């Protein structure tokens, strides 16, 4: 499991968000709410969707708490915030250094890839998690239940001290 190390520029998103925890995961409700409104966004850049998590403190896998609430976004990248359709909100990802992994398989197997990132790759790497936005990029090959589905996992990183 070798990621691409990329520098992300500041990225403007438009979509919807909800507070949730992994124990009380309402991701499907969030996406069901967002998808019908996506067609109202006239200045989207491409069709890739962002599933973003903003944790209240630095995400540390070794101290994982499934009851910790975080903010989850269902969004798409846009050129600007000049026109914001009713019911949608905006967010700007700060940008920075990311480790980008490819998850292949259905969403139900996501935890396997996620666990490998945090228990295998990260401890052996020269990086540590940075306190910024985590997200998955859902492109043309993404399909929630398809065993051939693909999505990119973007983990914010910085060099270890």
Short mmCIF file of C-alpha atoms in Angstrom, two decimals:
data_model
loop_
_atom_site.label_atom_id
_atom_site.label_comp_id
_atom_site.label_asym_id
_atom_site.label_seq_id
_atom_site.Cartn_x
_atom_site.Cartn_y
_atom_site.Cartn_z
CA UNK A 1 0.00 0.00 0.00
CA UNK A 2 1.89 3.01 -1.29
CA UNK A 3 0.15 6.36 -1.53
CA UNK A 4 0.84 9.27 -3.80
CA UNK A 5 2.06 12.27 -1.80
CA UNK A 6 0.31 15.34 -3.20
CA UNK A 7 0.00 19.02 -2.40
CA UNK A 8 -3.61 20.14 -2.57
CA UNK A 9 -4.35 23.77 -3.39
CA UNK A 10 -7.10 25.57 -1.51
CA UNK A 11 -10.34 23.98 -2.76
CA UNK A 12 -13.84 25.51 -2.72
CA UNK A 13 -16.71 23.11 -2.04
CA UNK A 14 -20.48 23.43 -2.10
CA UNK A 15 -22.76 20.90 -0.48
CA UNK A 16 -24.35 19.85 2.78
CA UNK A 17 -23.02 18.77 6.13
CA UNK A 18 -24.16 16.95 9.27
CA UNK A 19 -22.74 16.24 12.69
CA UNK A 20 -22.38 12.53 13.35
CA UNK A 21 -20.18 9.88 14.93
CA UNK A 22 -19.05 6.51 13.64
CA UNK A 23 -21.32 4.88 16.23
CA UNK A 24 -24.27 6.98 14.99
CA UNK A 25 -23.34 7.20 11.33
CA UNK A 26 -25.85 9.16 9.22
CA UNK A 27 -23.76 9.31 6.05
CA UNK A 28 -26.49 7.78 3.86
CA UNK A 29 -29.01 10.40 5.04
CA UNK A 30 -26.52 13.16 4.24
CA UNK A 31 -25.94 11.90 0.70
CA UNK A 32 -29.67 11.32 0.10
CA UNK A 33 -30.21 14.94 1.09
CA UNK A 34 -27.37 16.30 -1.08
CA UNK A 35 -27.72 14.37 -4.35
CA UNK A 36 -31.07 15.88 -5.49
CA UNK A 37 -29.68 19.39 -4.91
CA UNK A 38 -26.40 18.77 -6.78
CA UNK A 39 -28.07 19.65 -10.09
CA UNK A 40 -28.70 23.19 -8.76
CA UNK A 41 -24.94 23.89 -8.66
CA UNK A 42 -24.13 25.62 -11.95
CA UNK A 43 -20.41 26.21 -11.38
CA UNK A 44 -19.22 22.73 -10.40
CA UNK A 45 -15.75 21.69 -11.48
CA UNK A 46 -16.09 18.22 -12.96
CA UNK A 47 -18.27 15.54 -11.44
CA UNK A 48 -16.07 14.18 -8.63
CA UNK A 49 -17.77 14.27 -5.24
CA UNK A 50 -16.10 14.96 -1.89
CA UNK A 51 -17.02 13.01 1.23
CA UNK A 52 -15.20 15.07 3.86
CA UNK A 53 -14.67 14.66 7.59
CA UNK A 54 -13.70 17.50 9.93
CA UNK A 55 -12.71 16.19 13.34
CA UNK A 56 -12.90 18.43 16.43
CA UNK A 57 -9.37 17.38 17.45
CA UNK A 58 -6.44 15.73 15.71
CA UNK A 59 -7.56 12.34 14.38
CA UNK A 60 -5.53 9.63 16.12
CA UNK A 61 -6.35 6.10 15.06
CA UNK A 62 -4.73 4.57 18.14
CA UNK A 63 -7.16 6.53 20.35
CA UNK A 64 -10.16 5.99 18.08
CA UNK A 65 -13.47 6.78 19.78
CA UNK A 66 -16.52 5.70 17.74
CA UNK A 67 -18.73 8.06 19.78
CA UNK A 68 -16.69 11.19 18.99
CA UNK A 69 -18.82 13.60 16.95
CA UNK A 70 -17.37 15.14 13.81
CA UNK A 71 -18.73 17.09 10.85
CA UNK A 72 -19.23 15.22 7.59
CA UNK A 73 -19.75 16.91 4.24
CA UNK A 74 -21.24 15.69 0.96
CA UNK A 75 -19.99 18.21 -1.60
CA UNK A 76 -18.63 19.02 -5.02
CA UNK A 77 -15.81 21.37 -6.00
CA UNK A 78 -16.89 24.74 -7.41
CA UNK A 79 -15.18 27.67 -9.10
CA UNK A 80 -16.55 30.29 -6.68
CA UNK A 81 -19.26 31.08 -4.15
CA UNK A 82 -21.03 33.76 -6.23
CA UNK A 83 -24.31 31.82 -6.45
CA UNK A 84 -25.28 29.51 -3.58
CA UNK A 85 -28.54 27.64 -4.20
CA UNK A 86 -30.97 27.53 -1.30
CA UNK A 87 -30.25 24.72 1.15
CA UNK A 88 -26.58 24.41 0.19
CA UNK A 89 -23.53 25.66 2.07
CA UNK A 90 -19.92 26.38 1.25
CA UNK A 91 -16.58 25.30 2.66
CA UNK A 92 -12.98 25.94 1.65
CA UNK A 93 -10.45 23.17 2.21
CA UNK A 94 -7.24 24.81 3.40
CA UNK A 95 -5.05 22.65 1.19
CA UNK A 96 -1.63 21.27 2.05
CA UNK A 97 0.21 17.97 1.99
CA UNK A 98 -1.85 14.78 1.62
CA UNK A 99 -1.22 11.04 1.32
CA UNK A 100 -3.63 9.76 -1.33
CA UNK A 101 -4.59 6.09 -1.25
CA UNK A 102 -6.79 4.12 -3.63
CA UNK A 103 -9.56 2.05 -2.07
CA UNK A 104 -10.90 -0.64 -4.38
CA UNK A 105 -14.07 -2.47 -3.44
CA UNK A 106 -17.44 -1.69 -1.92
CA UNK A 107 -17.88 0.95 0.75
CA UNK A 108 -18.55 -1.82 3.27
CA UNK A 109 -14.86 -2.87 2.96
CA UNK A 110 -13.54 0.68 3.41
CA UNK A 111 -12.51 -0.02 7.01
CA UNK A 112 -9.94 -2.60 5.80
CA UNK A 113 -8.09 -0.03 3.70
CA UNK A 114 -8.51 2.62 6.39
CA UNK A 115 -7.04 0.31 9.04
CA UNK A 116 -4.04 -0.58 6.83
CA UNK A 117 -3.32 3.11 6.30
CA UNK A 118 -3.22 3.88 10.02
CA UNK A 119 -1.71 0.64 11.39
CA UNK A 120 0.75 -0.26 8.61
CA UNK A 121 1.66 2.60 6.27
CA UNK A 122 1.56 5.61 8.60
CA UNK A 123 3.70 4.21 11.45
CA UNK A 124 6.37 3.09 8.96
CA UNK A 125 6.34 6.34 7.00
CA UNK A 126 8.14 9.61 7.61
CA UNK A 127 4.76 11.31 8.11
CA UNK A 128 2.15 11.84 10.80
CA UNK A 129 -1.48 12.96 10.56
CA UNK A 130 -1.99 16.70 10.34
CA UNK A 131 -4.98 18.48 11.89
CA UNK A 132 -6.84 19.34 8.69
CA UNK A 133 -9.70 18.00 6.62
CA UNK A 134 -9.82 14.30 5.68
CA UNK A 135 -11.82 13.35 2.59
CA UNK A 136 -12.61 10.76 -0.01
CA UNK A 137 -12.82 11.69 -3.66
CA UNK A 138 -15.63 9.79 -5.37
CA UNK A 139 -15.09 9.75 -9.12
CA UNK A 140 -16.58 7.99 -12.13
CA UNK A 141 -15.47 4.55 -10.90
CA UNK A 142 -17.19 4.96 -7.52
CA UNK A 143 -20.27 2.88 -6.78
CA UNK A 144 -21.24 2.33 -3.15
CA UNK A 145 -21.88 -1.42 -3.35
CA UNK A 146 -19.91 -2.49 -6.44
CA UNK A 147 -16.92 -4.77 -5.72
CA UNK A 148 -15.04 -2.97 -8.55
CA UNK A 149 -15.67 0.48 -7.07
CA UNK A 150 -12.74 2.88 -6.63
CA UNK A 151 -12.30 5.98 -4.49
CA UNK A 152 -9.35 8.06 -3.36
CA UNK A 153 -8.70 8.49 0.35
CA UNK A 154 -6.98 11.80 1.16
CA UNK A 155 -5.24 11.87 4.56
CA UNK A 156 -3.70 15.19 5.69
CA UNK A 157 -0.06 14.67 6.63
CA UNK A 158 3.07 16.47 7.78
CA UNK A 159 6.64 15.30 8.32
CA UNK A 160 7.29 13.67 11.69
CA UNK A 161 9.19 15.84 14.12
#
